[in-house]
Each structure stands twice: as C-alpha cells, then as structure tokens.
XYZ file of C-alpha atoms in Angstrom:
450
model
C 136.365 179.541 1.093
C 132.738 179.575 2.206
C 130.779 176.516 1.204
C 127.385 177.464 -0.189
C 124.341 175.754 1.263
C 121.042 175.044 -0.445
C 118.678 177.987 -0.441
C 116.016 176.061 1.461
C 118.493 175.139 4.204
C 119.636 178.759 4.502
C 116.050 179.906 4.933
C 115.191 177.296 7.559
C 115.442 178.504 11.121
C 117.184 176.513 13.810
C 113.763 175.625 15.234
C 112.709 173.836 12.060
C 116.067 172.191 11.601
C 115.946 170.797 15.111
C 112.346 169.669 14.653
C 113.341 167.968 11.414
C 116.244 166.223 13.136
C 114.012 165.154 16.036
C 111.065 163.936 13.938
C 112.906 162.520 10.918
C 113.652 159.129 12.545
C 110.093 158.655 13.804
C 108.114 159.984 10.850
C 110.383 159.034 7.935
C 113.181 156.569 8.641
C 111.299 154.306 11.051
C 108.204 154.001 8.787
C 110.464 153.134 5.836
C 112.283 150.463 7.844
C 108.999 149.197 9.277
C 107.453 149.057 5.805
C 110.450 147.168 4.423
C 110.317 144.750 7.350
C 106.584 144.137 6.903
C 107.054 143.671 3.154
C 109.745 141.098 3.863
C 107.583 139.421 6.517
C 104.644 139.308 4.111
C 106.817 137.651 1.459
C 108.077 135.111 4.020
C 104.508 134.476 5.199
C 103.337 133.831 1.637
C 106.402 131.662 1.071
C 105.525 129.563 4.112
C 101.995 129.028 2.761
C 103.368 127.985 -0.627
C 105.840 125.658 1.076
C 102.998 124.042 3.027
C 100.802 123.514 -0.009
C 103.818 122.079 -1.867
C 104.306 119.497 0.880
C 100.547 118.810 0.827
C 100.758 118.109 -2.907
C 103.706 115.795 -2.290
C 101.614 113.735 0.145
C 98.704 113.585 -2.320
C 101.043 112.646 -5.178
C 102.638 109.874 -3.126
C 99.232 108.465 -2.209
C 98.094 108.550 -5.837
C 101.335 106.884 -6.960
C 100.915 104.263 -4.248
C 97.433 103.444 -5.526
C 98.895 102.799 -8.974
C 101.683 100.668 -7.491
C 99.222 98.696 -5.361
C 97.029 97.940 -8.364
C 100.054 96.686 -10.285
C 101.203 94.569 -7.339
C 97.685 93.193 -6.885
C 97.550 92.071 -10.519
C 100.959 90.454 -10.189
C 99.946 88.646 -6.994
C 96.632 87.547 -8.484
C 98.292 86.300 -11.653
C 100.793 84.257 -9.652
C 98.130 82.809 -7.356
C 97.448 79.093 -7.578
C 93.693 79.698 -7.460
C 93.673 81.814 -10.629
C 96.086 79.614 -12.554
C 94.116 76.524 -11.578
C 90.812 78.138 -12.601
C 92.203 79.158 -16.008
C 93.839 75.782 -16.628
C 90.620 73.960 -15.709
C 88.742 75.641 -18.519
C 85.736 76.092 -16.214
C 84.449 79.534 -17.216
C 81.975 79.742 -14.310
C 84.678 78.893 -11.790
C 86.999 81.504 -13.293
C 84.271 84.154 -13.377
C 83.299 83.425 -9.766
C 86.926 83.773 -8.664
C 87.376 87.022 -10.575
C 84.156 88.391 -9.125
C 85.281 87.567 -5.586
C 88.673 89.179 -6.112
C 87.098 92.226 -7.779
C 84.862 92.844 -4.783
C 87.649 92.164 -2.287
C 90.030 94.565 -4.034
C 87.232 97.119 -4.667
C 87.826 97.164 -8.416
C 85.297 98.214 -11.038
C 86.316 95.502 -13.468
C 88.726 92.577 -13.526
C 89.384 90.195 -16.383
C 91.749 87.674 -17.853
C 92.865 87.656 -21.494
C 95.267 85.537 -23.476
C 98.486 86.899 -24.890
C 96.783 87.653 -28.205
C 94.159 89.881 -26.583
C 91.179 87.505 -26.490
C 89.210 88.009 -23.260
C 88.733 84.725 -21.380
C 86.570 85.976 -18.519
C 85.335 89.397 -17.427
C 84.035 90.409 -13.976
C 82.263 93.720 -13.438
C 80.164 93.871 -16.560
C 79.824 92.422 -20.001
C 83.206 93.664 -21.163
C 84.797 93.519 -24.608
C 85.537 90.257 -26.342
C 89.081 91.326 -27.156
C 91.625 93.990 -26.284
C 94.282 95.866 -28.201
C 97.540 94.437 -26.892
C 99.396 97.348 -28.492
C 98.031 99.706 -25.842
C 100.952 100.781 -23.607
C 99.576 99.141 -20.460
C 99.145 95.808 -22.273
C 102.353 96.132 -24.287
C 104.346 96.508 -21.075
C 102.588 93.540 -19.513
C 103.215 91.353 -22.578
C 106.973 91.847 -22.244
C 106.820 91.040 -18.542
C 106.616 94.497 -16.978
C 103.628 94.827 -14.664
C 102.236 98.317 -14.992
C 99.492 100.490 -13.570
C 98.643 103.707 -15.364
C 95.893 106.235 -15.849
C 93.876 105.868 -19.031
C 90.880 107.765 -20.355
C 88.049 105.493 -21.473
C 85.634 106.777 -24.087
C 81.876 106.667 -23.405
C 81.613 103.746 -25.849
C 84.325 101.773 -24.053
C 82.646 102.356 -20.708
C 79.260 101.406 -22.133
C 80.712 98.184 -23.524
C 81.954 97.286 -20.049
C 78.916 98.336 -18.032
C 76.114 100.896 -18.491
C 76.411 101.627 -14.762
C 80.082 102.519 -15.259
C 79.226 104.841 -18.150
C 76.540 106.492 -16.035
C 78.998 107.084 -13.171
C 81.447 108.693 -15.559
C 78.837 111.059 -16.995
C 78.970 114.441 -15.248
C 76.955 117.555 -16.063
C 79.161 120.610 -16.514
C 78.398 123.618 -14.327
C 79.217 127.164 -15.533
C 82.229 128.256 -13.486
C 83.697 131.705 -12.895
C 87.071 132.286 -14.631
C 86.929 128.968 -16.533
C 87.939 128.789 -20.190
C 85.022 129.241 -22.629
C 83.400 125.952 -23.674
C 80.196 124.858 -25.405
C 80.233 121.402 -23.799
C 77.464 120.548 -21.343
C 78.592 117.067 -20.230
C 81.764 115.128 -19.536
C 81.138 111.547 -20.714
C 84.547 109.870 -20.756
C 86.065 108.266 -17.665
C 89.451 108.348 -15.921
C 90.487 104.807 -15.011
C 93.367 103.370 -13.007
C 94.357 100.661 -15.476
C 96.635 97.813 -14.321
C 97.899 94.713 -16.117
C 100.411 91.901 -15.611
C 101.483 88.803 -17.501
C 101.698 85.378 -15.914
C 102.705 81.985 -17.235
C 100.613 78.878 -16.638
C 101.934 75.399 -15.948
C 101.036 74.280 -19.467
C 103.207 77.058 -20.941
C 100.416 79.408 -21.914
C 100.652 83.083 -20.988
C 97.739 85.203 -19.845
C 97.136 88.834 -18.965
C 95.409 89.817 -15.724
C 93.818 93.259 -16.104
C 91.917 95.499 -13.689
C 90.358 98.932 -13.758
C 89.052 101.410 -11.200
C 86.951 104.343 -12.360
C 87.951 107.566 -10.602
C 84.925 109.611 -11.682
C 82.717 110.195 -8.607
C 85.139 108.075 -6.553
C 84.577 110.050 -3.376
C 86.275 107.503 -1.122
C 89.499 108.039 -3.060
C 89.433 111.838 -2.831
C 88.261 111.908 0.805
C 91.139 109.612 1.761
C 93.600 112.026 0.152
C 92.011 114.951 1.974
C 92.103 113.113 5.324
C 95.763 112.224 4.830
C 96.825 115.717 3.800
C 94.664 117.805 6.118
C 94.442 116.023 9.419
C 92.664 117.591 12.373
C 94.533 120.633 13.668
C 96.753 121.005 10.597
C 95.023 124.251 9.585
C 93.947 127.286 11.633
C 90.358 127.711 12.696
C 88.181 128.861 9.817
C 90.321 127.342 7.086
C 89.544 124.085 5.342
C 91.574 121.722 3.209
C 90.326 120.512 -0.149
C 91.404 117.906 -2.690
C 90.232 117.384 -6.253
C 90.832 115.086 -9.188
C 90.372 116.686 -12.599
C 89.735 115.032 -15.926
C 90.970 117.631 -18.355
C 89.735 120.787 -16.550
C 86.566 119.237 -15.046
C 86.220 118.203 -11.409
C 85.305 114.510 -11.473
C 86.003 113.828 -7.788
C 86.256 116.537 -5.153
C 85.381 117.613 -1.647
C 85.108 121.274 -2.691
C 81.568 122.302 -1.861
C 78.956 124.355 -3.604
C 76.003 125.829 -1.764
C 74.165 123.620 0.747
C 77.100 121.211 1.000
C 76.801 119.830 -2.541
C 80.104 118.670 -3.998
C 81.349 120.766 -6.896
C 81.408 117.916 -9.432
C 81.242 119.288 -12.965
C 82.758 122.663 -12.124
C 85.917 123.616 -13.994
C 89.332 124.994 -13.170
C 90.251 128.595 -14.004
C 91.629 129.249 -17.477
C 94.912 130.531 -16.028
C 95.562 127.288 -14.141
C 94.431 125.208 -17.132
C 96.915 126.919 -19.435
C 99.811 126.594 -16.988
C 99.228 122.980 -15.888
C 97.489 121.230 -18.780
C 98.855 123.476 -21.513
C 102.459 123.950 -20.384
C 102.880 121.000 -18.017
C 103.852 123.145 -15.031
C 103.122 122.536 -11.357
C 100.976 125.382 -10.043
C 101.919 126.662 -6.581
C 100.041 129.877 -5.914
C 96.704 131.293 -4.890
C 93.869 130.389 -7.242
C 90.139 130.985 -7.472
C 88.441 127.668 -6.687
C 84.715 127.589 -7.543
C 83.643 130.481 -5.312
C 86.607 131.557 -3.170
C 90.376 132.015 -3.150
C 92.554 129.096 -2.052
C 96.275 128.568 -1.581
C 96.526 125.931 -4.267
C 98.761 123.269 -5.752
C 98.023 121.560 -9.071
C 100.073 118.969 -10.923
C 99.346 117.364 -14.294
C 98.271 113.733 -14.612
C 99.533 111.904 -17.698
C 98.059 108.778 -19.252
C 99.881 105.686 -20.508
C 100.783 107.527 -23.725
C 102.331 110.493 -21.902
C 99.463 112.855 -22.708
C 98.303 115.308 -20.032
C 94.730 114.216 -19.337
C 93.947 115.693 -15.932
C 95.191 117.285 -12.735
C 95.594 116.470 -9.065
C 94.819 119.377 -6.741
C 95.128 120.136 -3.042
C 94.661 123.476 -1.327
C 93.286 125.338 1.648
C 91.119 128.406 2.110
C 93.111 131.629 1.970
C 90.697 133.879 3.897
C 91.822 132.973 7.482
C 95.464 133.581 6.572
C 94.541 136.839 4.845
C 92.736 137.928 8.014
C 95.772 136.953 10.085
C 98.035 139.046 7.863
C 95.657 141.998 7.997
C 95.370 141.737 11.794
C 99.153 141.533 12.209
C 99.809 144.504 9.932
C 97.040 146.482 11.653
C 98.499 145.749 15.097
C 101.962 146.801 13.928
C 100.523 150.000 12.437
C 98.616 150.763 15.642
C 101.740 150.080 17.689
C 103.662 152.509 15.479
C 100.972 155.173 15.887
C 101.022 154.655 19.668
C 104.817 154.850 19.813
C 104.836 157.904 17.564
C 102.120 159.561 19.648
C 104.172 158.980 22.781
C 107.631 159.824 21.441
C 106.901 162.794 19.164
C 105.914 165.101 22.083
C 109.046 163.957 23.917
C 111.202 164.675 20.885
C 109.561 168.071 20.401
C 110.091 168.899 24.061
C 113.695 167.796 23.773
C 114.138 169.942 20.657
C 112.481 172.815 22.525
C 115.159 172.669 25.214
C 117.610 173.497 22.434
C 115.883 176.037 20.232
C 114.082 178.011 22.981
C 117.334 179.185 24.638
C 118.691 180.000 21.178
C 115.558 182.026 20.395
C 115.857 183.859 23.727
C 119.479 184.691 22.985
C 118.547 185.895 19.497
C 115.708 188.067 20.864
C 117.973 189.455 23.600
C 120.622 190.443 21.058
C 117.952 192.156 18.935
C 116.759 194.128 21.980
C 120.302 195.152 22.811
C 120.873 196.220 19.221
C 117.736 198.360 19.489
C 119.113 200.081 22.581
C 117.715 198.059 25.467
C 120.917 197.379 27.346
C 118.950 195.955 30.266
C 117.765 192.976 28.171
C 118.989 189.565 29.370
C 118.195 185.960 28.464
C 117.469 185.064 32.074
C 118.341 181.411 31.404
C 119.643 179.504 34.384
C 122.743 177.411 33.965
C 122.022 173.738 34.786
C 125.148 172.409 33.128
C 123.793 172.334 29.572
C 126.173 173.759 26.962
C 123.516 176.052 25.462
C 122.543 177.295 28.924
C 126.206 177.950 29.607
C 126.444 179.972 26.382
C 123.324 181.916 27.425
C 124.905 182.605 30.836
C 128.102 183.794 29.190
C 126.021 186.043 26.935
C 124.323 187.609 29.965
C 127.727 188.159 31.605
C 129.012 189.692 28.391
C 125.970 191.968 28.199
C 126.561 192.977 31.833
C 130.088 193.953 30.928
C 128.924 195.767 27.823
C 126.388 197.670 29.916
C 129.073 198.433 32.506
C 131.451 199.677 29.815
C 128.656 201.733 28.309
C 127.905 203.287 31.702
C 131.579 204.114 32.213
C 131.770 205.643 28.760
C 128.727 207.728 29.509
C 130.265 208.932 32.799
C 133.545 209.704 31.057
C 131.649 211.620 28.412
C 129.861 213.668 31.049
C 133.164 214.440 32.804
C 134.701 215.451 29.495
C 131.755 217.688 28.718
C 132.045 219.343 32.110
C 135.756 219.935 31.627
C 135.150 221.375 28.168
C 132.509 223.684 29.566
C 134.886 224.768 32.382
C 137.690 225.445 29.932
C 135.312 227.314 27.669
C 134.180 229.496 30.564
C 137.778 230.194 31.537
C 138.608 231.117 27.940
C 135.628 233.443 27.792
C 136.708 235.093 31.019
C 140.279 235.449 29.746
C 139.018 236.880 26.499
C 136.895 239.356 28.403
C 139.873 240.458 30.488
C 141.988 240.678 27.352
C 139.409 242.801 25.615
C 139.131 245.056 28.660
C 142.909 245.434 28.854
C 143.070 246.175 25.178
C 140.435 248.860 25.476
C 142.238 250.353 28.444
C 145.507 250.367 26.556
C 143.968 252.090 23.602
C 142.405 254.670 25.859
C 145.714 255.305 27.563
C 147.456 255.812 24.242
C 144.846 258.287 23.165
C 145.187 260.253 26.387
C 148.944 260.286 26.044
C 148.743 261.633 22.550
C-alpha cells in the first residue's frame, strides 16, 4: 500500500529537499538551541545578581543588628559601672550630669539619661530632655523586668524638640518630588528614627534605675557610609558600577549615599510606590531591580520594625544595573555575531555539499529526458570517484550505451528484414509475371488447337 505524502513534500524537488536538510540545522535548530541557551544564561546571570544583592543585604542587616546589640550592651555596662552607681548614690546632680555627658560623647550618642524605676528622669545629657518617661513603652517595659533592649523607635517632632531643638532640626527633612513615588501632599518629614536602648541596674542601697540612650539616624551619614564601605569594598563591583546604601523612615530617605546632581545626597527623595507596597505594606523583602531616584539599580530592601512591631522604615542596599546590562548586551551581541560568522562560513559549505548530491541527480534526470525525446547520444558524463550517486550515474551511462547498442542492432535487423522482404517481393513479382505469361501461352495454345 502506497503511503501518501503531504502535497507540499510531493511538489518539492530533490534540490530543495537537500537544501532544507543542509540548512535546517544552521538556520533553524541551532538558532533555537542558541536562543534557549542564552535565555537560560540570562536567567542565571540575573539570578547571580540577585544572589549578590541578597548577600549584601545580609551584611547590612547584620551591621544594623550589631549596632542595636552594642547600644544595649553599652547601657548594661554603663549601668553596672561603679562610676555611674557612685554618682547616682551620691546625689550630686552635677557629678552625674558630667559623667553622663562624658559617656555620651565617648559613645557618640545623641542623648543619655538616667531615670528611676517609676519613670522620673534623674539626669539628662544631650539636651533638656523630658522630666519623666512612660515606663510602659516596650523598650522601658523590657528594661524594668531586667531585659536590656535596643530597638528602633520613631520620635515625634514634639518629643525631639523637648530633648533638643538641634535634634529636631536634624530630623527635619524637606521632601523632594521623586519619579514613581506614591502620591503625597506632604512637604516635610519632621519625625525622627532613633536607636533607643535601655537597661535596668540595681544600686547598693537597693534602688533600681534605668539607663537610657538614643542615637538619631536621620542625616547620620557616618552610619550609612560605614554600611556602604562594609558591603561594597573596593573591587567588589565592576568598573562603572557603584554600590549604594540607604535608611528609610517610612518611604523617605533619611540617610543615604545615593546622589542627586552635583554630588548632593538624595535626602528627602522617596522610594517607588511598588517597593513601598511590597516592603512597607506587605512586609516582604524586595530582591529585584528597582528605580532608585534617577536610575535602575539591582536592589534589596527589608522592612524595619519599631519596638511595637510596626513597620516604620526600610534598609536598602543596591548597585547600579547599567554596567551589568551593558555586559549582557555585549555578550549576547558577540554570540550573535559569532553565529552570523559561523553561518556565513558553513552555509556555503553546506550548499556546496548539497550540490554534490543534487547536481548529479539533475544531470541524470536531464539525460533521461533527452533520451526520451530521442537523443540516444545523451550521457551524464559524470566521473566515478567512488561516490554512490556518481556510481549510479556511471551505471546509467553504461545502461544507455547498451540501450543505444540494442537500438542500433534493432535498426540493422530492421534494415536486413526490409531488404529480404523487398527481395522476396521481387521474386514473387517475377514468378507472377512468368505465371501470367505461361497462362497466356496456354490459353493461346488451346485456342489454336480448337
């Protein structure tokens, strides 16, 4: 039973089939495989960038956590120090204030104070300070029960003003309109993000006191530059890229090394609405590219929670995407050019190779057509170099030689037969003539006899 083939295949000549077979790997299969490979490489490349920025965020997070731990340990050590306990027990307010002021400057704190267990402030260094504190606040509540703690708290403008006008002024940041940020009518950020630490200590006379410190993070450039130097050391990024770190209060940059024009730090600019929703709204860690002020960065954001568990800000690290994008483009371009060069070199070879197959077949087909049209002298003329098709062409020429020889013999036999027929015909005519003559003579003789 004959298996039917598609109409298109039946119409295609051997030439086009061979060309399709020769060019299909180079022009179809290889580009598909190359495209799949490059797609996979691109995904791996992007994955490596995300993995790097994730590790960068881990370093920044550990440093930030260590700052909190250090502040808690410092309050514990200060509370247990003989100098502080002696100053409190002496009742000398000037001595206590002088000690607190010295320790505040040595520890680079914005404020440091001592309060009794009921919340009454005994001495305050770093400003006027409040006269009492709310011991129900989580940081104080933990300290009261003997758990030293260091947390992030947001201080209102009034709280900052009550401590120090200079502190309130540092916290105040003008908001700058930022591309892709969530809509807002606010023009200033007035509250402050503070590293708040407290610990309880017992005096020799049985009294208990709280030692409390605070460090304002707004405009704290030393803090953010230290993070950036730790995360992005020299040589950790390719030429042309730059690492950045930022501390956000809500969605506002309050400490950053991201630059605006002319090297000005981008304080007061805001995060994109997409990142805000994911990190502050949903509590996710963002690991992806993001638009940062005026360019695209490979970015990592994590939420910062205060002592009450509320998401109040974000910690960010990231690096400029453009150099990596150029590297990807250059790599893909080089691969594409290499493919074009390989295709330009191999396609003529494949076509020549295909030609060694279909040209002998075409010659054989043309020769057969000529023979069918009566040209028995037609031959392929293909030399046999050991190739199967050339051997078939040689056999065809031999077969045509035999056909021509048989045709010549048949023609000779036909001529001989024609000559014999003509000879026999002539003999018959001669015999008929003699018969007619004899018949006439016989008739004449009969008439004469009668």
